């Protein structure tokens, strides 16, 4: 059995072993009474509290079984403890653009809410709604929202920096603007400074290993009521065996050793004496078994020979007591092993990372390095024992494999995710249709992440069939929506639309599916139909953020600048890069050129490889070029904005017979339906731009209005368009691709 499987076994033994305590296990949680009381009071008082400590010190257990149990539902509205890395298998192709950290956190805070609905929210959005519901129900304030294992924010590979910064900014907004909410961020020592870099200096609560008295209490008190008891000498012997220099005891290892002792005791033993402990517990052998199981689990997860991993651990950390390895500032991996191996060995309490004295963490002021060492010096002997014994493969567990795969995908470890995803499916029971449906959906997500729409379609279709067999209609609809999106990426327009419509027909009351239908219609060039669908959603929920965002982007794409801004200005202050770029286009079209340049620059900085961002930014740049008098921008290039003919800032005038209609098909620069018209020969800079209106000064890096005659601004726009055509993450919608190709002359 793996360490994780042993840790997650649900029982009422007095010791929990390797896993953290759960919320409902406060009756077994001892040794932290004073800390739990103090943390509960600080949680209720501090707008944002940082709970920090070394790995293995018991932050999660103190939060769940200690402080939260003392707060109680009568004193506050407690959300479930949140995580930043998600193991859910929802078909991600069916979701709108979103911040994965924010969605994972919201999904753990609100597990009963549909994921698609949460994908359209920010942390402030959700918590404001939660505060309103609490007030309306007359329940007590404050709302307590915790983020556990927040160091996972820094687990992702490069490329997620903008999402990371966005999450931190949202947390700061909650702390500053929602006085009814209390935030707690639980993080390892070496990353506390990273959070304060954005959030500012905050109240901290440090968690340290047990002292000797607390460790003895954690040994003795859990057995009360079991018919057994510890003599003082026995508890002292057990604690002394695990005490480190400085008279501290690691809570995680203490639980592991106590759990092993409990399992080894004969049934007739009631009085646990020092002699009983000596006869039935060998600490080194127990730690060796624990180390061997951890090595086997991590080796299997990463397809490393167990002997090689054990040898690396022994050569790097075993030998002299206290041997450590440097982890320089900003580094993630140790020499000789992938970063994922180190991370898993920390999670399983084999390794720990310690910040050097005076350091706030990697990336904090001073950028001080950390050191990696064994969780306990006694593990050095254990590793030597584990290294000379055969290390068996862990027992196969399909559920655990699928969770490992989903977490690997969320961290960007695609090869590991694929191995475990296929293994989960292979190991599953043929009759467990729901599990197999989830596994197929996960494999669809993996293919979607790899931009392999054909493979994604295959897995999503299989998922839909399996969910159909277990009569889970909402899940079928989600899988069919994902199928439709993958078909859209393959250029199979009619099939894509049919797939999404089929999903909507199955669950007509699901507004998030209606929004996806609107998006699909828009991307296929059915502009008025798309607008009608989104408007209907907003008539039923006027503040639906995903519908406001989709309709605002659609209107910006159509050149209806002022209408677009009315929607986009109601969207959260934390828009996606695509939404921000669409807003830049609308600002340019309304004549606010300086603001347009700033928004476009910010969107490009956050998502420099996103095709929609590049496309909208190019269109905004073209408007700026025309307004600046760049002679290389022809009137037809600017007039290519959709429904531009015969209209002012909000698109076509329906009273005019020559007004272009958005359903007329792709056009040039801005999209469909434009080949000239009354404004084509004027000085208008784009949809709604008055001649000479607005500012022609730009803002932001490499994105500003040019001065007349140089052609540099149009050159930047053309370059952005070429990059948009080449981008695949995500690709351009069909009508946008046609417009971009026409503009650059391909």
Short mmCIF file of C-alpha atoms in Angstrom, two decimals, residues 42-50 76-79 127 131 141-147 171 174-185:
data_model
loop_
_atom_site.label_atom_id
_atom_site.label_comp_id
_atom_site.label_asym_id
_atom_site.label_seq_id
_atom_site.Cartn_x
_atom_site.Cartn_y
_atom_site.Cartn_z
CA UNK A 42 -6.36 35.84 15.06
CA UNK A 43 -8.40 34.37 12.20
CA UNK A 44 -11.48 36.21 13.42
CA UNK A 45 -9.65 39.52 13.79
CA UNK A 46 -7.08 39.88 10.99
CA UNK A 47 -8.27 40.89 7.49
CA UNK A 48 -5.43 38.79 6.06
CA UNK A 49 -3.31 36.44 8.15
CA UNK A 50 -0.28 34.47 6.93
CA UNK A 76 -18.45 32.86 11.67
CA UNK A 77 -19.38 31.65 8.21
CA UNK A 78 -16.58 29.21 7.38
CA UNK A 79 -15.88 28.25 3.79
CA UNK A 127 -16.97 36.68 -1.83
CA UNK A 131 -21.33 38.19 2.02
CA UNK A 141 -20.02 37.38 10.29
CA UNK A 142 -17.19 37.34 9.40
CA UNK A 143 -16.80 35.02 6.42
CA UNK A 144 -13.63 32.96 6.93
CA UNK A 145 -11.79 31.96 3.75
CA UNK A 146 -8.56 29.96 4.01
CA UNK A 147 -6.01 28.99 1.36
CA UNK A 171 -6.48 38.52 -2.63
CA UNK A 174 -10.53 41.21 -0.89
CA UNK A 175 -8.47 42.17 2.16
CA UNK A 176 -8.76 45.89 1.38
CA UNK A 177 -12.39 46.15 0.30
CA UNK A 178 -14.39 43.42 2.04
CA UNK A 179 -14.30 44.08 5.79
CA UNK A 180 -16.74 41.21 6.41
CA UNK A 181 -14.19 38.67 5.08
CA UNK A 182 -11.16 37.24 6.87
CA UNK A 183 -8.49 35.63 4.71
CA UNK A 184 -5.89 33.14 5.90
CA UNK A 185 -3.01 32.02 3.70
#
